[in-house]
Tab-separated table of C-alpha atoms in Angstrom:
chain	number	residue	atom	x	y	z
X	10	ILE	CA	13.980	32.784	-233.631
X	11	THR	CA	13.602	36.378	-235.185
X	12	ASP	CA	10.114	38.121	-235.659
X	13	GLY	CA	9.415	40.633	-237.898
X	14	LEU	CA	7.601	40.667	-241.271
X	15	VAL	CA	8.834	37.768	-241.742
X	16	ARG	CA	9.406	34.950	-238.569
X	17	GLU	CA	12.650	33.848	-239.602
X	18	VAL	CA	13.919	30.578	-237.281
X	19	GLU	CA	17.677	28.954	-237.495
X	20	ALA	CA	17.751	25.491	-235.969
X	21	ARG	CA	20.223	22.317	-235.730
X	22	ALA	CA	20.000	19.151	-235.062
X	23	ILE	CA	20.924	16.685	-231.629
X	24	ALA	CA	20.985	13.813	-230.593
X	25	ALA	CA	17.578	13.245	-228.272
X	26	GLY	CA	18.677	12.367	-224.745
X	27	ASP	CA	21.355	13.693	-222.207
X	28	SER	CA	24.239	14.046	-224.866
X	29	PRO	CA	24.335	15.302	-228.778
X	30	ALA	CA	25.398	12.732	-231.418
X	31	PRO	CA	28.623	11.697	-231.692
X	32	LEU	CA	30.973	13.390	-234.453
X	33	LEU	CA	33.197	12.124	-237.410
X	34	PRO	CA	37.270	13.322	-237.308
X	35	ASP	CA	35.705	15.411	-240.142
X	36	GLY	CA	32.819	16.796	-238.098
X	37	ARG	CA	29.541	15.396	-239.705
X	38	PRO	CA	27.680	13.130	-237.289
X	39	ARG	CA	28.510	10.185	-236.949
X	40	PRO	CA	26.243	7.508	-238.611
X	41	ALA	CA	24.037	5.248	-236.611
X	42	SER	CA	24.603	1.312	-237.226
X	43	GLY	CA	21.543	0.018	-235.290
X	44	VAL	CA	19.273	0.457	-232.907
X	45	GLY	CA	21.825	-0.755	-229.977
X	46	ASP	CA	23.839	2.562	-230.512
X	47	ALA	CA	21.319	4.809	-229.774
X	48	PHE	CA	19.374	2.699	-227.101
X	49	ALA	CA	20.661	-0.528	-225.268
X	50	PRO	CA	19.552	-0.659	-222.041
X	51	ASP	CA	20.282	-3.575	-219.356
X	52	VAL	CA	16.926	-4.819	-218.487
X	53	VAL	CA	15.912	-7.378	-216.129
X	54	PHE	CA	12.738	-8.999	-215.133
X	55	LEU	CA	12.207	-10.128	-211.708
X	56	ASP	CA	9.798	-12.705	-210.269
X	57	LEU	CA	10.306	-12.075	-206.298
X	58	PRO	CA	8.323	-13.473	-203.533
X	59	VAL	CA	6.684	-11.483	-201.318
X	60	LEU	CA	8.685	-8.630	-200.165
X	61	GLY	CA	5.711	-6.845	-197.667
X	62	SER	CA	2.605	-5.411	-198.613
X	63	GLY	CA	0.528	-5.929	-201.732
X	64	GLY	CA	-1.052	-8.404	-204.347
X	65	ALA	CA	1.350	-11.341	-205.643
X	66	GLN	CA	0.928	-9.327	-209.342
X	67	ASP	CA	3.048	-6.587	-207.415
X	68	PHE	CA	6.143	-9.091	-207.142
X	69	ALA	CA	6.813	-9.119	-210.939
X	70	ARG	CA	8.718	-6.286	-211.419
X	71	VAL	CA	11.252	-4.995	-214.030
X	72	ALA	CA	14.806	-3.007	-213.529
X	73	ALA	CA	16.634	-1.382	-216.173
X	74	TYR	CA	19.757	0.534	-216.487
X	75	ALA	CA	21.303	2.802	-218.998
X	76	HIS	CA	23.948	5.256	-220.203
X	77	PRO	CA	23.444	8.048	-220.491
X	78	TRP	CA	20.181	7.544	-218.323
X	79	ARG	CA	16.544	8.386	-220.233
X	80	SER	CA	13.394	7.583	-219.058
X	81	MET	CA	11.515	4.433	-220.383
X	82	ILE	CA	8.516	3.203	-220.865
X	83	VAL	CA	7.371	-0.800	-220.955
X	84	SER	CA	4.750	-2.070	-222.379
X	85	SER	CA	3.112	-5.589	-223.172
X	86	SER	CA	1.141	-7.802	-225.538
X	87	GLU	CA	0.154	-11.222	-225.309
X	88	GLY	CA	1.233	-11.479	-229.557
X	89	SER	CA	3.526	-9.761	-231.448
X	90	GLU	CA	1.102	-6.132	-231.761
X	91	GLY	CA	-0.903	-4.350	-229.938
X	92	TYR	CA	0.991	-3.377	-227.138
X	93	ARG	CA	0.219	-1.776	-224.118
X	94	SER	CA	1.839	0.814	-221.888
X	95	ARG	CA	2.407	-0.903	-218.168
X	96	VAL	CA	4.718	1.414	-216.328
X	97	ARG	CA	7.189	4.481	-216.852
X	98	LEU	CA	10.540	3.841	-215.329
X	99	ASP	CA	12.603	7.535	-214.346
X	100	ARG	CA	15.439	6.341	-212.260
X	101	PRO	CA	17.960	3.870	-213.112
X	102	ALA	CA	18.482	0.705	-211.222
X	103	ARG	CA	21.743	-0.573	-209.901
X	104	ILE	CA	22.276	-3.680	-211.616
X	105	GLY	CA	25.240	-5.701	-211.155
X	106	THR	CA	27.227	-8.846	-211.609
X	107	LEU	CA	28.970	-11.472	-208.855
X	108	VAL	CA	32.744	-11.101	-209.080
X	109	GLU	CA	33.435	-14.569	-207.693
X	110	PRO	CA	31.080	-17.611	-207.369
X	111	LEU	CA	28.816	-17.362	-204.135
X	112	ALA	CA	28.487	-20.822	-202.587
X	113	ALA	CA	25.118	-21.852	-200.680
X	114	GLY	CA	25.554	-19.989	-196.754
X	115	VAL	CA	23.236	-20.598	-193.974
X	116	ALA	CA	19.483	-19.551	-193.310
X	117	GLY	CA	18.179	-17.788	-190.110
X	118	ARG	CA	21.203	-16.324	-188.444
X	119	PHE	CA	24.296	-13.880	-190.106
X	120	ASP	CA	27.093	-15.898	-192.262
X	121	PRO	CA	29.956	-13.827	-190.459
X	122	GLY	CA	32.665	-15.902	-193.031
X	123	ARG	CA	31.041	-15.347	-196.246
X	124	ALA	CA	31.194	-12.145	-198.390
X	125	ILE	CA	29.801	-10.963	-201.663
X	126	MET	CA	32.300	-9.048	-204.233
X	127	LEU	CA	29.676	-7.026	-206.595
X	128	ASP	CA	30.873	-4.968	-209.686
X	129	LEU	CA	28.394	-1.826	-210.512
X	130	PRO	CA	28.681	0.061	-213.162
X	131	PHE	CA	26.032	2.741	-211.408
X	132	GLY	CA	25.478	4.000	-208.488
X	133	GLY	CA	26.970	3.004	-204.560
X	134	LEU	CA	26.059	1.652	-201.533
X	135	SER	CA	26.497	2.253	-198.006
X	136	ALA	CA	26.511	0.559	-194.655
X	137	VAL	CA	23.854	0.149	-191.958
X	138	ASP	CA	22.984	-0.768	-188.707
X	139	THR	CA	22.047	-4.361	-187.784
X	140	LEU	CA	18.377	-2.964	-186.909
X	141	ALA	CA	18.114	-1.449	-190.240
X	142	MET	CA	18.820	-3.872	-191.966
X	143	LEU	CA	16.089	-6.428	-190.422
X	144	ASN	CA	13.497	-3.769	-191.156
X	145	GLY	CA	14.304	-4.312	-194.668
X	146	ALA	CA	17.228	-2.131	-195.584
X	147	ASN	CA	19.868	-3.164	-197.632
X	148	ARG	CA	18.152	-5.852	-200.156
X	149	LEU	CA	19.768	-7.982	-203.197
X	150	ALA	CA	18.349	-10.075	-205.432
X	151	LEU	CA	20.957	-12.616	-206.682
X	152	ARG	CA	19.833	-14.566	-209.696
X	153	ALA	CA	20.135	-18.659	-209.503
X	154	GLY	CA	20.686	-20.877	-212.434
X	155	SER	CA	17.345	-22.099	-211.780
X	156	GLY	CA	15.496	-19.129	-212.828
X	157	ALA	CA	14.711	-18.460	-208.685
X	158	TRP	CA	15.733	-14.927	-207.211
X	159	GLU	CA	17.351	-15.312	-203.744
X	160	ILE	CA	17.259	-12.309	-201.162
X	161	VAL	CA	19.953	-11.344	-199.364
X	162	GLY	CA	20.058	-8.795	-196.542
X	163	PHE	CA	23.885	-6.961	-195.814
X	164	ALA	CA	24.606	-4.306	-193.276
X	165	GLY	CA	28.787	-4.224	-194.457
X	166	ALA	CA	29.404	-2.283	-197.423
X	167	SER	CA	32.820	-1.204	-198.743
X	168	GLU	CA	34.569	-0.062	-202.211
X	169	VAL	CA	37.401	-1.961	-202.398
X	170	ALA	CA	38.329	-0.409	-206.291
X	171	PRO	CA	35.642	1.787	-208.632
X	172	GLY	CA	33.142	0.056	-209.191
X	173	ARG	CA	33.775	-2.712	-207.227
X	174	TRP	CA	31.923	-3.136	-203.210
X	175	ARG	CA	32.604	-6.083	-201.024
X	176	LEU	CA	29.453	-6.791	-198.768
X	177	THR	CA	29.959	-8.620	-195.175
X	178	ARG	CA	27.407	-9.436	-192.753
X	179	LEU	CA	24.836	-11.235	-194.738
X	180	LEU	CA	21.193	-12.904	-194.023
X	181	ARG	CA	20.872	-15.368	-196.969
X	182	ALA	CA	17.890	-16.447	-198.459
X	183	LEU	CA	15.449	-14.136	-197.047
X	184	HIS	CA	11.434	-14.243	-197.696
X	185	GLY	CA	11.749	-18.246	-198.176
X	186	THR	CA	14.488	-18.399	-200.752
X	187	GLU	CA	16.577	-21.064	-199.813
X	188	ASP	CA	16.038	-23.459	-202.730
X	189	ALA	CA	17.740	-20.061	-204.809
X	190	MET	CA	20.690	-20.231	-202.857
X	191	ALA	CA	20.627	-24.088	-202.286
X	192	SER	CA	21.644	-23.598	-206.328
X	193	GLY	CA	24.433	-21.501	-205.921
X	194	HIS	CA	25.835	-18.485	-207.888
X	195	ALA	CA	28.365	-18.409	-210.338
X	196	ALA	CA	30.948	-15.398	-211.063
X	197	GLY	CA	28.676	-12.982	-213.903
X	198	THR	CA	25.269	-13.678	-211.990
X	199	ARG	CA	22.875	-10.929	-212.001
X	200	ALA	CA	22.094	-9.000	-209.195
X	201	VAL	CA	19.589	-6.245	-208.606
X	202	VAL	CA	19.879	-3.983	-205.776
X	203	LEU	CA	16.041	-3.656	-204.416
X	204	ASP	CA	15.093	-0.414	-203.802
X	205	ASP	CA	12.471	2.463	-205.450
X	206	ALA	CA	13.826	2.044	-209.321
X	207	VAL	CA	12.417	-1.696	-209.329
X	208	LEU	CA	9.195	-1.425	-210.013
X	209	PRO	CA	5.973	-3.375	-210.336
X	210	LEU	CA	4.882	-4.307	-213.854
X	211	GLY	CA	0.930	-3.056	-213.307
X	212	LEU	CA	-0.360	-6.735	-214.070
X	213	ASP	CA	-3.575	-7.393	-213.600
X	214	VAL	CA	-4.887	-10.356	-211.401
X	215	GLU	CA	-5.484	-13.059	-213.987
X	216	GLU	CA	-2.367	-12.070	-215.627
X	217	VAL	CA	-0.149	-13.656	-212.556
X	218	GLY	CA	1.738	-16.323	-214.456
X	219	ARG	CA	0.944	-15.940	-218.305
X	220	LEU	CA	3.404	-15.697	-220.643
X	221	SER	CA	3.408	-12.216	-222.206
X	222	ASN	CA	5.856	-10.268	-224.475
X	223	TRP	CA	7.622	-7.240	-223.171
X	224	LEU	CA	9.130	-4.009	-224.991
X	225	VAL	CA	10.911	-1.248	-223.435
X	226	GLU	CA	11.174	2.068	-225.551
X	227	PRO	CA	12.769	5.177	-224.620
X	228	VAL	CA	10.403	8.271	-223.407
X	229	GLY	CA	10.271	10.965	-226.253
X	230	MET	CA	11.930	11.364	-229.527
X	231	THR	CA	14.997	9.039	-228.889
X	232	PRO	CA	14.490	5.659	-231.614
X	233	GLY	CA	15.081	2.236	-230.916
X	234	GLN	CA	13.397	-0.380	-228.618
X	235	ALA	CA	14.529	-3.133	-226.283
X	236	GLY	CA	13.076	-6.614	-226.400
X	237	PRO	CA	10.563	-8.117	-226.684
X	238	PHE	CA	11.502	-10.177	-223.682
X	239	ALA	CA	9.167	-13.502	-222.806
X	240	PHE	CA	8.546	-12.835	-218.958
X	241	ALA	CA	5.864	-14.006	-216.880
X	242	GLY	CA	5.388	-13.088	-213.230
X	243	GLY	CA	3.349	-13.488	-210.152
X	244	GLU	CA	3.490	-16.987	-209.469
X	245	ARG	CA	6.697	-17.124	-207.142
X	246	ALA	CA	4.533	-14.194	-204.700
X	247	LEU	CA	1.847	-17.341	-204.664
X	248	THR	CA	4.260	-20.405	-204.156
X	249	PRO	CA	3.741	-21.687	-200.599
X	250	LEU	CA	7.008	-21.486	-198.264
X	251	ALA	CA	9.270	-25.088	-197.498
X	252	PRO	CA	8.138	-25.883	-194.189
X	253	VAL	CA	10.477	-25.934	-190.877
X	254	HIS	CA	11.693	-27.374	-187.780
X	255	LEU	CA	11.075	-31.176	-189.353
X	256	ARG	CA	11.218	-33.356	-186.455
X	257	GLY	CA	10.498	-37.189	-185.713
X	258	ARG	CA	10.554	-39.666	-183.011
X	259	ARG	CA	10.174	-43.668	-182.331
X	260	ASP	CA	7.453	-44.504	-180.015
X	261	VAL	CA	6.969	-47.479	-177.795
X	262	ASP	CA	4.722	-48.950	-179.978
X	263	GLY	CA	7.036	-48.596	-183.036
X	264	ALA	CA	5.231	-45.694	-184.944
X	265	VAL	CA	7.261	-42.942	-186.287
X	266	ARG	CA	5.553	-39.860	-185.017
X	267	LEU	CA	6.755	-36.642	-187.045
X	268	SER	CA	6.191	-32.715	-187.289
X	269	TRP	CA	6.959	-29.885	-188.428
X	270	ILE	CA	5.987	-26.120	-188.821
X	271	ARG	CA	4.229	-24.015	-191.028
X	272	ARG	CA	5.621	-20.653	-192.426
X	273	GLY	CA	3.756	-17.756	-194.122
X	274	ARG	CA	3.921	-15.204	-196.621
X	275	ILE	CA	1.381	-12.658	-195.934
X	276	ASP	CA	1.362	-10.694	-192.646
X	277	SER	CA	3.775	-13.534	-190.821
X	278	ASP	CA	6.876	-11.119	-189.524
X	279	SER	CA	4.813	-9.910	-185.941
X	280	TRP	CA	5.951	-11.837	-183.031
X	281	LEU	CA	2.538	-10.615	-181.032
X	282	ALA	CA	0.370	-12.968	-182.729
X	283	ALA	CA	-0.505	-16.212	-181.060
X	284	GLU	CA	-0.570	-17.913	-184.883
X	285	ILE	CA	0.458	-16.429	-188.307
X	286	PRO	CA	-2.380	-16.249	-190.472
X	287	LEU	CA	-2.977	-18.778	-193.031
X	288	ASP	CA	-2.096	-18.138	-196.825
X	289	GLU	CA	-4.114	-21.029	-198.364
X	290	PRO	CA	-7.581	-21.713	-198.505
X	291	ALA	CA	-7.146	-24.565	-196.316
X	292	GLU	CA	-4.068	-26.509	-194.886
X	293	ALA	CA	-2.759	-29.322	-196.238
X	294	TYR	CA	0.276	-30.638	-197.020
X	295	ARG	CA	1.844	-33.494	-199.050
X	296	LEU	CA	4.360	-35.748	-197.104
X	297	ASP	CA	7.420	-37.962	-199.109
X	298	ILE	CA	8.898	-40.660	-197.709
X	299	LEU	CA	12.551	-41.435	-199.797
X	300	SER	CA	14.539	-44.323	-199.902
X	301	GLY	CA	17.294	-42.378	-201.733
X	302	ALA	CA	15.568	-39.530	-203.626
X	303	VAL	CA	12.483	-42.027	-204.639
X	304	PRO	CA	9.446	-41.784	-202.573
X	305	VAL	CA	8.237	-45.132	-201.005
X	306	ARG	CA	5.242	-43.656	-199.897
X	307	SER	CA	3.260	-40.509	-200.074
X	308	VAL	CA	0.606	-38.710	-197.739
X	309	GLU	CA	-1.397	-35.996	-197.864
X	310	ILE	CA	-2.774	-35.022	-194.583
X	311	ALA	CA	-4.414	-31.564	-193.508
X	312	ALA	CA	-1.634	-31.001	-190.636
X	313	PRO	CA	1.737	-30.679	-189.591
X	314	ALA	CA	2.136	-33.835	-188.287
X	315	PHE	CA	1.473	-37.697	-189.315
X	316	THR	CA	2.213	-40.722	-187.323
X	317	TYR	CA	3.976	-43.660	-189.302
X	318	PRO	CA	2.702	-46.389	-188.606
X	319	ALA	CA	5.370	-49.862	-187.360
X	320	ASP	CA	3.471	-51.882	-190.548
X	321	GLN	CA	4.133	-49.252	-192.519
X	322	GLU	CA	7.873	-49.125	-192.162
X	323	LEU	CA	7.543	-52.741	-192.187
X	324	ALA	CA	5.935	-52.686	-196.468
X	325	ASP	CA	7.763	-49.882	-197.463
X	326	PHE	CA	11.394	-50.701	-196.347
X	327	GLY	CA	11.537	-54.381	-194.865
X	328	ALA	CA	12.435	-53.601	-191.870
X	329	PRO	CA	12.869	-50.708	-189.068
X	330	GLN	CA	14.832	-47.546	-189.734
X	331	ALA	CA	17.791	-46.328	-188.106
X	332	ALA	CA	17.187	-42.755	-189.987
X	333	LEU	CA	14.155	-41.719	-192.146
X	334	SER	CA	14.438	-38.911	-194.979
X	335	ILE	CA	11.724	-37.317	-195.586
X	336	ARG	CA	10.199	-34.432	-198.056
X	337	VAL	CA	7.647	-31.928	-196.855
X	338	ARG	CA	5.804	-29.469	-199.032
X	339	GLN	CA	2.507	-27.464	-198.134
X	340	LEU	CA	-0.073	-27.368	-200.583
X	341	GLY	CA	-1.370	-24.268	-202.209
X	342	ARG	CA	-4.759	-22.848	-204.613
X	343	ALA	CA	-3.299	-21.689	-207.521
X	344	ILE	CA	0.243	-23.438	-206.798
X	345	PRO	CA	-0.697	-26.769	-205.829
X	346	LEU	CA	2.939	-27.756	-204.605
X	347	GLY	CA	4.920	-25.694	-202.629
X	348	LEU	CA	8.509	-25.679	-201.974
X	349	PRO	CA	9.854	-28.709	-200.495
X	350	ALA	CA	11.646	-28.891	-196.970
X	351	ARG	CA	13.948	-32.020	-197.047
X	352	ALA	CA	15.390	-33.785	-193.802
X	353	THR	CA	16.768	-37.035	-192.509
X	354	ILE	CA	15.874	-37.927	-189.156
X	355	LEU	CA	17.560	-40.238	-186.925
X	356	LEU	CA	15.326	-42.489	-185.053
């Protein structure tokens, strides 16, 4: 800009973002063949279980990555128009893929004989000590074929090739995601490192579980958009967890006494309280007594125990059983049937 009797301005056009537009061999700008040439982010929407404090709507989250990176705005609409801005992404997320299949493992303890091989196009990982990992460091979300996300903790991380990481000392099926772990994960499964770049979508309470269309657009003058993506989130955080420690014994009167232990999603990690809080307005369960995969008797009860009388067993099976297969689900208000726990009990 030159100021005088007349202001003179010289300018040249460049692409918005981190780098100028690519040029053809003769020096002319290369024309874009489509929106994806300017803006083609990798976007992942996650319906996660309760991972900490916050309402159920806070665990519907989004992660995005693009190279070169530019800030993005995520908007939603219940139709095809009237999109409303919900969240701004200012940091790229670490979104990768599994190099090798990952079979179901053990839950509730470290799995020393298994490792995750992960390709990450951006960013790195680091090992942490056991206490830091138990306190929430190094969390990875793996998408199962069912659509659910398994939450995995890892203490060991080493880069075995450029952009390829080997994760060890795994804690599988965290935050009640045993169902996702049981499905297993094929090679190419999406994996998202859960950190501050993975942000809540900003749902309202009444939007939990409601299917909406979502657009992702770059901040500034860069043209293009990604989407629309159809996504409904927040339901996983409202789903009652599967009970644990299913047990049973046959008494002298021939009846079978069944019991289990409730799990909680909210404020349930403290070892100091005598009992964890109840997540639902009332405690209730559905118990299915199975013959193979088919229920022969279903009951709803208000306590984590049930007595299966001998006459009902005879009516269901015709004779006393040496082993009994059961399925237990906690009943919820927003999600009527929680995740199932199954066991075959020797009597």
